[in-house]
JSON list of C-alpha atoms and ligand atoms in Angstrom, two decimals:
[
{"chain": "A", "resi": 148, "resn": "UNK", "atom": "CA", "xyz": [-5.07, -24.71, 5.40]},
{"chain": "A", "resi": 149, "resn": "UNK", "atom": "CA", "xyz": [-4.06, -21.11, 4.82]},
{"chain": "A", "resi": 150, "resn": "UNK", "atom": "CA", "xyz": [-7.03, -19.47, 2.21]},
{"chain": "A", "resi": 151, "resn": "UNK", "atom": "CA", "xyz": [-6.36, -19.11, -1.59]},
{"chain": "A", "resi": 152, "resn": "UNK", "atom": "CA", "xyz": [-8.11, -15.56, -1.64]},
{"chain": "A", "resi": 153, "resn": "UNK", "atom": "CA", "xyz": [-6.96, -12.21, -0.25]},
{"chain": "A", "resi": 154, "resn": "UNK", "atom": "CA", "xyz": [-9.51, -9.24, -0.03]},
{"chain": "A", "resi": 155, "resn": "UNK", "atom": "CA", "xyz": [-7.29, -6.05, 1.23]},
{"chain": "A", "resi": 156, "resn": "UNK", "atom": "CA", "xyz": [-10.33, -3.60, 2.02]},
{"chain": "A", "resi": 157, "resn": "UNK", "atom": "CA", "xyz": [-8.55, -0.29, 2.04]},
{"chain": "A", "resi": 158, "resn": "UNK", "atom": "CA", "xyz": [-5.43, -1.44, 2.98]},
{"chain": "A", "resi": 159, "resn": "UNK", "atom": "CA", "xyz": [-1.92, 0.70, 2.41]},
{"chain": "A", "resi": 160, "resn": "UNK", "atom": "CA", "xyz": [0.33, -1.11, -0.14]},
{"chain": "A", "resi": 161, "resn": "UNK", "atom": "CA", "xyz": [2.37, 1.43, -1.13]},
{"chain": "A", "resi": 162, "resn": "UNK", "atom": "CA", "xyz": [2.58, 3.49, 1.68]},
{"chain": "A", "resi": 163, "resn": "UNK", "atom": "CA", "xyz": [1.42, 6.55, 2.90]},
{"chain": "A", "resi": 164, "resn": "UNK", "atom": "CA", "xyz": [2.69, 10.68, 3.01]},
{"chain": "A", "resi": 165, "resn": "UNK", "atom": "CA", "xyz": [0.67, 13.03, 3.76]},
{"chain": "A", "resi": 166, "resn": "UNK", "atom": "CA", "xyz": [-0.74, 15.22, 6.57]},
{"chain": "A", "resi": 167, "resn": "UNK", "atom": "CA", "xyz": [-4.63, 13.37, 6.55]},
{"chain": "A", "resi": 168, "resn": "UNK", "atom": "CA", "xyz": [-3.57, 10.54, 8.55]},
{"chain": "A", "resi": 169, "resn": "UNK", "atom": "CA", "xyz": [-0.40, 11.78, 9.87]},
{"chain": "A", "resi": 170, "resn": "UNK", "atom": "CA", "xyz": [-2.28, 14.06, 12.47]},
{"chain": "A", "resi": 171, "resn": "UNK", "atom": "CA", "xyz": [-4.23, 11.50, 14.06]},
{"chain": "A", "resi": 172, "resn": "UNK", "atom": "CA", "xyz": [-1.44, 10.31, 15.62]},
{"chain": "A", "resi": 173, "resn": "UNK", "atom": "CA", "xyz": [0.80, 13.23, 15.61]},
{"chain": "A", "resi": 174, "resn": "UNK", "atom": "CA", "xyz": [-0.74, 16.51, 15.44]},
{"chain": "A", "resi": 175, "resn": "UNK", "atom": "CA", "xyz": [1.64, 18.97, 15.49]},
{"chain": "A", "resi": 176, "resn": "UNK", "atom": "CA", "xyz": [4.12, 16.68, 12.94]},
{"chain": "A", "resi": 177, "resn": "UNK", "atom": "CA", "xyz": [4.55, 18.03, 9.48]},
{"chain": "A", "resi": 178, "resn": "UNK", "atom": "CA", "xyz": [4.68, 15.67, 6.87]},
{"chain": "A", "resi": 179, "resn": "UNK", "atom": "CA", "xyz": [7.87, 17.13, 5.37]},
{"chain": "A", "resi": 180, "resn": "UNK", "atom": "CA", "xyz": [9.63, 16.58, 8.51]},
{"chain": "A", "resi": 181, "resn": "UNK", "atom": "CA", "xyz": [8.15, 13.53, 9.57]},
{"chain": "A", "resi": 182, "resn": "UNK", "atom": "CA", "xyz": [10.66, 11.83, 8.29]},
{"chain": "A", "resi": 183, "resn": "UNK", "atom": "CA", "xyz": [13.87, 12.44, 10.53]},
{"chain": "A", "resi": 184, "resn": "UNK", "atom": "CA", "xyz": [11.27, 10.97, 13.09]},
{"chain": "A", "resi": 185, "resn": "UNK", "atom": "CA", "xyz": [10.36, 7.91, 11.35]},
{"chain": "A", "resi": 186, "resn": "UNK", "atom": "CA", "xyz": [13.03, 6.61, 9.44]},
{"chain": "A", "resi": 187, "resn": "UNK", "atom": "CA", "xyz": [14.73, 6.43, 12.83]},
{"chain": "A", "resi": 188, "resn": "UNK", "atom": "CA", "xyz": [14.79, 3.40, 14.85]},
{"chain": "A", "resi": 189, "resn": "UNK", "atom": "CA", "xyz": [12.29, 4.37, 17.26]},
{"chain": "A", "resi": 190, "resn": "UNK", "atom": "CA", "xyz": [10.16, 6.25, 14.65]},
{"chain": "A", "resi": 191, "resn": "UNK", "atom": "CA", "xyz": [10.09, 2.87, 12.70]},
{"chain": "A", "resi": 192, "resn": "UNK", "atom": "CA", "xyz": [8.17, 1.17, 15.67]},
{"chain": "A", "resi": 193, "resn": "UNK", "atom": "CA", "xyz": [5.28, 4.00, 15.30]},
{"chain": "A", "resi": 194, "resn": "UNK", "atom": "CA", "xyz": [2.68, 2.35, 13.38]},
{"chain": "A", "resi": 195, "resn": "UNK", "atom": "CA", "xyz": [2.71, 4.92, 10.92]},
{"chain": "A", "resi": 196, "resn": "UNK", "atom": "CA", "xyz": [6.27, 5.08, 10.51]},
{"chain": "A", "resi": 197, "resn": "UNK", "atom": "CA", "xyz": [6.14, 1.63, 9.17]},
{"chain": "A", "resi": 198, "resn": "UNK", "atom": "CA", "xyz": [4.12, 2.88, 6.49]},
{"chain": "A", "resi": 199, "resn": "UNK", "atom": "CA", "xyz": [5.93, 6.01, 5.80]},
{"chain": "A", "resi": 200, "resn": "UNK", "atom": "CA", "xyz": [7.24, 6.17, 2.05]},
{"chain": "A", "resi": 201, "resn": "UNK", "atom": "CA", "xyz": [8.18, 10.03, 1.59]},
{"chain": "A", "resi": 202, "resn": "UNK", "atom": "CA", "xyz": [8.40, 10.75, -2.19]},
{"chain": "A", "resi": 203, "resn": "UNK", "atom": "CA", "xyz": [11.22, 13.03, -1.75]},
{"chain": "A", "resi": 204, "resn": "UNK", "atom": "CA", "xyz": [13.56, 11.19, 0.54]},
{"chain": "A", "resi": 205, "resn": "UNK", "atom": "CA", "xyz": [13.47, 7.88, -1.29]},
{"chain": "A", "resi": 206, "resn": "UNK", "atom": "CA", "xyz": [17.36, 7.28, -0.26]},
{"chain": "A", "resi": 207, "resn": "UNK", "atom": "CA", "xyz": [16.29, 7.25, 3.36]},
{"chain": "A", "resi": 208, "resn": "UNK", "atom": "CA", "xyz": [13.04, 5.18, 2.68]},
{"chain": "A", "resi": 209, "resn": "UNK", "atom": "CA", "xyz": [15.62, 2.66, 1.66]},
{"chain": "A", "resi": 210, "resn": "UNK", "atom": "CA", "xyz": [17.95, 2.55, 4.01]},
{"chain": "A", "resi": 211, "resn": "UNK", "atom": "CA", "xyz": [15.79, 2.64, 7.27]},
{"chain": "A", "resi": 212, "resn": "UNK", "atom": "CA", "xyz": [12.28, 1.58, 6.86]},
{"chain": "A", "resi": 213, "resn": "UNK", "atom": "CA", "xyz": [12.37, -1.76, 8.21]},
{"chain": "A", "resi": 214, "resn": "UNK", "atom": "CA", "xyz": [8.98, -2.97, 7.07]},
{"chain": "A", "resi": 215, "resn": "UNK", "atom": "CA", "xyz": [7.65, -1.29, 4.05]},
{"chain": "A", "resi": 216, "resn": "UNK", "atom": "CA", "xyz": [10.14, -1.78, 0.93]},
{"chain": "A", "resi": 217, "resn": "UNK", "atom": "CA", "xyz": [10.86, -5.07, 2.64]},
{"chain": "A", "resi": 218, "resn": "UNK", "atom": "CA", "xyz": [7.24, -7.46, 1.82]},
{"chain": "A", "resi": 219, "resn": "UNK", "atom": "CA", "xyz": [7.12, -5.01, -1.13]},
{"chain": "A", "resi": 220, "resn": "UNK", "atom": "CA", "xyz": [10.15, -6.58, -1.98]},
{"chain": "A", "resi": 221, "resn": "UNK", "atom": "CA", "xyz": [11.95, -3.14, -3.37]},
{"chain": "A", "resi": 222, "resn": "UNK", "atom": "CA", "xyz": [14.40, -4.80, -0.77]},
{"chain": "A", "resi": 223, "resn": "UNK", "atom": "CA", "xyz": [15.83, -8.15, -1.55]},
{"chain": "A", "resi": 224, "resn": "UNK", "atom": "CA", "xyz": [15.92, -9.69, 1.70]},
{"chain": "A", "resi": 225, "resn": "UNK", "atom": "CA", "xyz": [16.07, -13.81, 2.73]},
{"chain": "A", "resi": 226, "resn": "UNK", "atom": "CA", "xyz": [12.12, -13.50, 2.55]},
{"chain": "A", "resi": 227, "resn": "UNK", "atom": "CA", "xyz": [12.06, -12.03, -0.73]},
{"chain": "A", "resi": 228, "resn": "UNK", "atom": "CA", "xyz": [11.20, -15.17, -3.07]},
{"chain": "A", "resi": 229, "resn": "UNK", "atom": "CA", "xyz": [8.96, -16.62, -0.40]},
{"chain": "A", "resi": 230, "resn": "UNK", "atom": "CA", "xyz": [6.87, -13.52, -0.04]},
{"chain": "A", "resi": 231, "resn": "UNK", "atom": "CA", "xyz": [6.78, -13.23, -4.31]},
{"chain": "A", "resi": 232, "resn": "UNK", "atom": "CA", "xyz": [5.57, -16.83, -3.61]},
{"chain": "A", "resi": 233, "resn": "UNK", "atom": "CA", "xyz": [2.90, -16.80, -1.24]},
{"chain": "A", "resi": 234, "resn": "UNK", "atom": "CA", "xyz": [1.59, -13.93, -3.51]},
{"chain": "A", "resi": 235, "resn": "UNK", "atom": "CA", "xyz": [1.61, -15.52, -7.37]},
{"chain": "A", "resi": 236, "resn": "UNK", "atom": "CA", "xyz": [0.19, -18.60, -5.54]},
{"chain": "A", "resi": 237, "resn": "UNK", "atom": "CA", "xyz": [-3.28, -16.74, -4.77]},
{"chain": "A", "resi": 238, "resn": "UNK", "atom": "CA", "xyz": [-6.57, -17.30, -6.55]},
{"chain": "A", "resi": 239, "resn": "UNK", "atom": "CA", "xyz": [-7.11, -13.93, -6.49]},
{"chain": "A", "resi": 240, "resn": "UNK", "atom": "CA", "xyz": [-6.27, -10.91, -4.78]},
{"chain": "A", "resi": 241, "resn": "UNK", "atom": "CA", "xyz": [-8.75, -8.35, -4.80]},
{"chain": "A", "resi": 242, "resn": "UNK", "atom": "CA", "xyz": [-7.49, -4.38, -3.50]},
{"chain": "A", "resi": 243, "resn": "UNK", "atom": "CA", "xyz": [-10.42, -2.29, -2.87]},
{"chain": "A", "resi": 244, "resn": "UNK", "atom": "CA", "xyz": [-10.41, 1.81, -2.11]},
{"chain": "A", "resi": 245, "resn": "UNK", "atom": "CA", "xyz": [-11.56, 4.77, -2.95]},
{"chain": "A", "resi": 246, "resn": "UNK", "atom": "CA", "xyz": [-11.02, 8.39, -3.23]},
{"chain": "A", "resi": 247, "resn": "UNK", "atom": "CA", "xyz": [-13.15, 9.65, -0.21]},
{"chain": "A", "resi": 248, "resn": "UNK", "atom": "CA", "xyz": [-11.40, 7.16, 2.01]},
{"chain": "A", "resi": 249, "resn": "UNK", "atom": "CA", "xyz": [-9.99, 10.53, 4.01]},
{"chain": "A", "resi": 250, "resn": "UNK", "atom": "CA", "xyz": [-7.12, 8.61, 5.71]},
{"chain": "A", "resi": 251, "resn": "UNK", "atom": "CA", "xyz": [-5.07, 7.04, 3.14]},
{"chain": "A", "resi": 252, "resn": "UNK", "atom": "CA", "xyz": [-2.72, 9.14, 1.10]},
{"chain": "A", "resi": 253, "resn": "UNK", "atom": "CA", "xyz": [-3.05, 8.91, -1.04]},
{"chain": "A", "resi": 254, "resn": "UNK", "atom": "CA", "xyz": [-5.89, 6.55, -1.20]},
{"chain": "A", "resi": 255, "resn": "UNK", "atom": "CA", "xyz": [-5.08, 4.75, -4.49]},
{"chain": "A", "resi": 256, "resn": "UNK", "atom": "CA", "xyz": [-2.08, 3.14, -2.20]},
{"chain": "A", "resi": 257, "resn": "UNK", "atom": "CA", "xyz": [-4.63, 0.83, -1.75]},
{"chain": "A", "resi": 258, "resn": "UNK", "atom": "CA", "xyz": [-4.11, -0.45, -4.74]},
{"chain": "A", "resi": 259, "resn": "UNK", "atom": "CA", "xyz": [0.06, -0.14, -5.24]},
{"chain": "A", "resi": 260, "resn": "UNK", "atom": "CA", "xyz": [-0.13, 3.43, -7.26]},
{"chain": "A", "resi": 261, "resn": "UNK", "atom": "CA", "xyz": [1.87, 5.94, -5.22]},
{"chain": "A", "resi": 262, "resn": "UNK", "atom": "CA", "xyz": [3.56, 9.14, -5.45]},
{"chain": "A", "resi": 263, "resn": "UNK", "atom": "CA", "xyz": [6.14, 10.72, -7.43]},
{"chain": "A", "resi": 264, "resn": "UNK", "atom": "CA", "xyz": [8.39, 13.20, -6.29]},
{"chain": "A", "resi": 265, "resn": "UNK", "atom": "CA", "xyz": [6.14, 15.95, -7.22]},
{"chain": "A", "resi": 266, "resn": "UNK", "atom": "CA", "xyz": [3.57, 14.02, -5.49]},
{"chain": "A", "resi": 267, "resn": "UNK", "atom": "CA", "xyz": [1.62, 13.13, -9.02]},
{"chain": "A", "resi": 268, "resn": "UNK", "atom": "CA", "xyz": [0.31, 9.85, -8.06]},
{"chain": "A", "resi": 269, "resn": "UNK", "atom": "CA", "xyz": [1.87, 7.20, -10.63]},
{"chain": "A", "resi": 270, "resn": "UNK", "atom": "CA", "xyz": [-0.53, 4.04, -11.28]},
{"chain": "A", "resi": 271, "resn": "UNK", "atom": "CA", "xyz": [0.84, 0.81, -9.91]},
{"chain": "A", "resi": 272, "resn": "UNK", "atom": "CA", "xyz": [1.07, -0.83, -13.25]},
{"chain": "A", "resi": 273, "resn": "UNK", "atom": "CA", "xyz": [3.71, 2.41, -14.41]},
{"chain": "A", "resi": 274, "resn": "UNK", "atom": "CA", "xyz": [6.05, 1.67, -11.40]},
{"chain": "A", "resi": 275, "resn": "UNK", "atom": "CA", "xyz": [8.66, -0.60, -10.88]},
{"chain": "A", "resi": 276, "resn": "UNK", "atom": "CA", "xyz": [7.11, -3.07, -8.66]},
{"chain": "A", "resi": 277, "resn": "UNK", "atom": "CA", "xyz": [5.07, -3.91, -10.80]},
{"chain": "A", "resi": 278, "resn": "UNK", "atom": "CA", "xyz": [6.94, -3.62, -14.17]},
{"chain": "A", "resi": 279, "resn": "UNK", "atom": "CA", "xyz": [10.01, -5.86, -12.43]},
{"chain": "A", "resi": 280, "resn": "UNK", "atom": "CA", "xyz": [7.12, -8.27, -10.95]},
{"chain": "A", "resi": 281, "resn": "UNK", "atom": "CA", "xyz": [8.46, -7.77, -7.77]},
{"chain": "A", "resi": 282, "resn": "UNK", "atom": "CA", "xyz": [6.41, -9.11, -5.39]},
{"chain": "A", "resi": 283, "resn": "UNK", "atom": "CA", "xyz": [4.13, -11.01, -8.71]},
{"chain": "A", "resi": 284, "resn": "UNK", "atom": "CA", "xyz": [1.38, -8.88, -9.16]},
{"chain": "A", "resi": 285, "resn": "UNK", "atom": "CA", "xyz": [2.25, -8.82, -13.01]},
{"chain": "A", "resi": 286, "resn": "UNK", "atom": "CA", "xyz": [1.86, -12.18, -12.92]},
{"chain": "A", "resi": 287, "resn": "UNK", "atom": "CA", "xyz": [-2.04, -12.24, -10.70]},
{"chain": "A", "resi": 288, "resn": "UNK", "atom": "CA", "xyz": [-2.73, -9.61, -13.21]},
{"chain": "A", "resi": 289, "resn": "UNK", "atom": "CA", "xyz": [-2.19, -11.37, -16.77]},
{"chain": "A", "resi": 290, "resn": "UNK", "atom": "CA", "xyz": [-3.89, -13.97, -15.12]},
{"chain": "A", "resi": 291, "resn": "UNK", "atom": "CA", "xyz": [-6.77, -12.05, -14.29]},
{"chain": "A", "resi": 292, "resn": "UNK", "atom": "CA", "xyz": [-6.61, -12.80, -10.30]},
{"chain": "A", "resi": 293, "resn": "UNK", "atom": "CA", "xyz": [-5.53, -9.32, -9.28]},
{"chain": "A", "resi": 294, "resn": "UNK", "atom": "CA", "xyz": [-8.90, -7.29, -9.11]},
{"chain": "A", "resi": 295, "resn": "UNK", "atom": "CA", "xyz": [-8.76, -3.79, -8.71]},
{"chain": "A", "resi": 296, "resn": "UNK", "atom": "CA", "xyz": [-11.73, -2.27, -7.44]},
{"chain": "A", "resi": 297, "resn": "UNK", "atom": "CA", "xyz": [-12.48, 1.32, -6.44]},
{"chain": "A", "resi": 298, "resn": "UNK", "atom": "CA", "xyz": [-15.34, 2.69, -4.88]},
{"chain": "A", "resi": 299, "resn": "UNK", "atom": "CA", "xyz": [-16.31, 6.27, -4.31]},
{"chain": "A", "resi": 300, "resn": "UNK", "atom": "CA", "xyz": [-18.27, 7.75, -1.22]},
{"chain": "A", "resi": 301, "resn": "UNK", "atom": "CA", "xyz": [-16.66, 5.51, 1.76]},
{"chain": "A", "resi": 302, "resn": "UNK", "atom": "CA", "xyz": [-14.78, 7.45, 4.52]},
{"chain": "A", "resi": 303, "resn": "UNK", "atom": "CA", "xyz": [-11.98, 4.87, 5.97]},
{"chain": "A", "resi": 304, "resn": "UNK", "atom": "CA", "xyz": [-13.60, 4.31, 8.72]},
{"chain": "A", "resi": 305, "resn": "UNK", "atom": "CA", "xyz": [-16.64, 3.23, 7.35]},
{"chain": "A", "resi": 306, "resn": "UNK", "atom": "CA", "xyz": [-15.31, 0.39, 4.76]},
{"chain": "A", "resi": 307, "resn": "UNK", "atom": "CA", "xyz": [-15.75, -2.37, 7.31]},
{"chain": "A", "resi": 308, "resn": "UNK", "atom": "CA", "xyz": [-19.12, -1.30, 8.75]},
{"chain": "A", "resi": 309, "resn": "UNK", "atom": "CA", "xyz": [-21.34, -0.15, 5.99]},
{"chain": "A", "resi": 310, "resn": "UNK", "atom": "CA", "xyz": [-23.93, -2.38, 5.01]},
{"chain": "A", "resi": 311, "resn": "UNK", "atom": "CA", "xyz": [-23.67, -1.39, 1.29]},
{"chain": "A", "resi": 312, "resn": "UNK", "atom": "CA", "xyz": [-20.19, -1.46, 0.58]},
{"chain": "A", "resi": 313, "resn": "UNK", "atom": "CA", "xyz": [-19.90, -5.42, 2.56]},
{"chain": "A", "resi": 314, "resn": "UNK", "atom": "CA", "xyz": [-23.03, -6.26, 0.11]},
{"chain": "A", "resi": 315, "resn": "UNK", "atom": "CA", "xyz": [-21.87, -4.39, -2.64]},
{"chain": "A", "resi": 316, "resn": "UNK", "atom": "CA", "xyz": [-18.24, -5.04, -2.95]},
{"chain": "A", "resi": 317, "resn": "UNK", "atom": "CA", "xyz": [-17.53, -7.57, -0.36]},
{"chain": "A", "resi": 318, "resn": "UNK", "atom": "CA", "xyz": [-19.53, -10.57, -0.51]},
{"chain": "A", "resi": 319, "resn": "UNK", "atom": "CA", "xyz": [-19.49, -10.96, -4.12]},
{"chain": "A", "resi": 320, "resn": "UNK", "atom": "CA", "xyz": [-15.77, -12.16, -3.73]},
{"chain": "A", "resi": 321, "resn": "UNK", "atom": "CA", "xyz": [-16.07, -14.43, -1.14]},
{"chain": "A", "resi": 322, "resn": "UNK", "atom": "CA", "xyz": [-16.94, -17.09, -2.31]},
{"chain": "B", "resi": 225, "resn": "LIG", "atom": "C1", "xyz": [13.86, -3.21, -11.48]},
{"chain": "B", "resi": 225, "resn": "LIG", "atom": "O1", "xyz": [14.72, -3.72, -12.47]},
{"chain": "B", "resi": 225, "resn": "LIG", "atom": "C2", "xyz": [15.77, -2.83, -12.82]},
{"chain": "B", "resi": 225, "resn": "LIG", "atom": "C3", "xyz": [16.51, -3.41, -14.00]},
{"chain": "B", "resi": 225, "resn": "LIG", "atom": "O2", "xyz": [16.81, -4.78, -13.78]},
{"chain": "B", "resi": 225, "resn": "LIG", "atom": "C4", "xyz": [16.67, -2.61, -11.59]},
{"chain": "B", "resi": 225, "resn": "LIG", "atom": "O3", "xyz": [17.70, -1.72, -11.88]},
{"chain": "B", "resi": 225, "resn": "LIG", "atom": "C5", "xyz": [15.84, -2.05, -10.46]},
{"chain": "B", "resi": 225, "resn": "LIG", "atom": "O4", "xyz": [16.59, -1.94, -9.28]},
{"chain": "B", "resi": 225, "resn": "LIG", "atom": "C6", "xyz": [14.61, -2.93, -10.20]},
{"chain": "B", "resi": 225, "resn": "LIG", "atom": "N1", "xyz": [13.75, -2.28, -9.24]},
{"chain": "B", "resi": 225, "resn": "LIG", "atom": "C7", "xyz": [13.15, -2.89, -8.24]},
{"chain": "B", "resi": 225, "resn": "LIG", "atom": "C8", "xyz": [12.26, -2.04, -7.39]},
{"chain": "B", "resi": 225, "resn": "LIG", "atom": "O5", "xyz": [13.32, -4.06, -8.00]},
{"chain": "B", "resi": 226, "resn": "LIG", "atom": "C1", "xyz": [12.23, -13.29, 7.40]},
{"chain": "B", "resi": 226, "resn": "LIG", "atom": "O1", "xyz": [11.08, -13.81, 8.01]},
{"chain": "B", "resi": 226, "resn": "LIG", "atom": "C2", "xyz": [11.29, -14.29, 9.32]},
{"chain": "B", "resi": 226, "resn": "LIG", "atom": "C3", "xyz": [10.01, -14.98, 9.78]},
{"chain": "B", "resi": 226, "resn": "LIG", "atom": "O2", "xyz": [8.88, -14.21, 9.51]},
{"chain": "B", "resi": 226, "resn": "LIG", "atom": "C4", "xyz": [11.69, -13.11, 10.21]},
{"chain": "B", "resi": 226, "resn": "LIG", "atom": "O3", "xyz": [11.92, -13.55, 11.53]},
{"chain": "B", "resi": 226, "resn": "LIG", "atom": "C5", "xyz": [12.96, -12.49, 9.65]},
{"chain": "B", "resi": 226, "resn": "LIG", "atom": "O4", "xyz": [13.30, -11.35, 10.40]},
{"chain": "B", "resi": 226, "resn": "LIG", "atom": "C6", "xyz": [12.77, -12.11, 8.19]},
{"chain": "B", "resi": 226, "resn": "LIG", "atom": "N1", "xyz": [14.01, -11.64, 7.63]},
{"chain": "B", "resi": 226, "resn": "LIG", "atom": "C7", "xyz": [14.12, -10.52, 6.93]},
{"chain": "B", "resi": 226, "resn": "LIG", "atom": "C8", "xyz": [15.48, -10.19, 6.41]},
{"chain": "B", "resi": 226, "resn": "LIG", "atom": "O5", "xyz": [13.15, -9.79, 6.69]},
{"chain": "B", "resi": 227, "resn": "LIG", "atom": "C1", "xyz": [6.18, 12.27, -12.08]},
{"chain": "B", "resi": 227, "resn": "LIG", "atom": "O1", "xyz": [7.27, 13.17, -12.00]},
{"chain": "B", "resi": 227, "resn": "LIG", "atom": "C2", "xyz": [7.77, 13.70, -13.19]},
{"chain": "B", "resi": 227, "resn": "LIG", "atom": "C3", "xyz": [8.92, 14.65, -12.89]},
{"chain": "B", "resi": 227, "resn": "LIG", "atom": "O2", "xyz": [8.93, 15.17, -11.63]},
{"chain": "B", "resi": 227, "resn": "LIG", "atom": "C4", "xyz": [6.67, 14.31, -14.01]},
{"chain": "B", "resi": 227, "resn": "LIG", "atom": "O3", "xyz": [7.15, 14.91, -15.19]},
{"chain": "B", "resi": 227, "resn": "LIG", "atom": "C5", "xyz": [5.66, 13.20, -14.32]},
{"chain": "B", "resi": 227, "resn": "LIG", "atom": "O4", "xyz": [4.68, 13.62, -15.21]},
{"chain": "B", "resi": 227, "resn": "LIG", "atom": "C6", "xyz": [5.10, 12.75, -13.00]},
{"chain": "B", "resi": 227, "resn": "LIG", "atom": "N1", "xyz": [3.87, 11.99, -13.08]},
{"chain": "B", "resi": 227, "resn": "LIG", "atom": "C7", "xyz": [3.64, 10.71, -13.42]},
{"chain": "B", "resi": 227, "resn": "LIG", "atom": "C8", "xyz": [2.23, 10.22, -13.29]},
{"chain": "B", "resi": 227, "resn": "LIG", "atom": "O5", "xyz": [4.50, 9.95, -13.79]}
]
């Protein structure tokens, strides 16, 4: 029996683009070349490749990510109504970040909002995904099981560990 509840503790939903996390892995990549590298087949088995959603190459996103606009469903695929399914069938999905996360760029992909192409971050109920109810978090949302939370002062790294935030903003939704 597969849980009803899905906590996504500072998670990337939207994808990522940007040099914060970029150089942990790849150091001397620049983001606005990164991707000839990773929407290439070999880039798209990089873990962060998977992720990559460059704002101004949204024709190439498209066409090779192989991961990304797929579960997000920006791609119909065979899987498409299943995965819409799996997710309006949820008690609740809660999406928790914040803006000192350090890694995630921008951080509020945590929570579906991403970049335009002049890298303004749009909020996720403003963009398509969520205005077509793509992948049914219109649908969590007017039923008030898609919880949004953010939380200041937590470096990535730390959201798993730290006493407070698992007190604070963990446990109360696990119930
Ligand atoms: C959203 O709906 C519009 C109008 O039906 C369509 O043109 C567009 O491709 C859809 N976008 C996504 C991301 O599904
Ligand atoms: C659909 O899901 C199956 C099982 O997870 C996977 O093997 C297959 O590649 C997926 N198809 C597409 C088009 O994403
Ligand atoms: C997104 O991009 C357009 C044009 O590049 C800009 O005018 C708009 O204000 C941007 N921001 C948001 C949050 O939509």
């Amino acid at each position: 029996e597969r849980s009803n509840d899905i906590l996504n503790v500072s998670t990337v939903q939207a994808g990522q683009y940007g040099t914060s996390f970029l150089h942990l892995i790849f150091p001397d990549l620049a983001a606005k070349t990164a991707f000839e590298l990773f929407y290439s087949r070999v880039g798209q088995h990089t873990s962060v490749g998977g992720y990559w959603n460059d704002p101004h190459k949204q024709a190439l996103y498209m066409k090779y990510s192989e991961f990304l606009p797929l579960i997000n469903n920006e791609k119909l695929s065979s899987n498409s109504t299943s995965f819409k399914m799996g997710m309006v069938r949820l008690n609740k999905l809660v999406l928790i970040g914040g803006p000192n996360d350090g890694v995630i760029t921008p951080w509020q992909s945590s929570h579906f909002s991403y970049f335009n192409e002049s890298l303004d971050v749009v909020p996720f109920y403003k963009r398509e995904i969520y205005m077509n109810d793509s992948i049914g978090l219109k649908t969590l949302l007017e039923a008030e099981k898609l919880i949004i939370i953010v939380k200041p002062f937590v470096h990535h790294l730390s959201w798993h560990s730290n006493k407070r935030v698992i007190n604070q903003v963990i446990m109360p939704y696990l119930d």
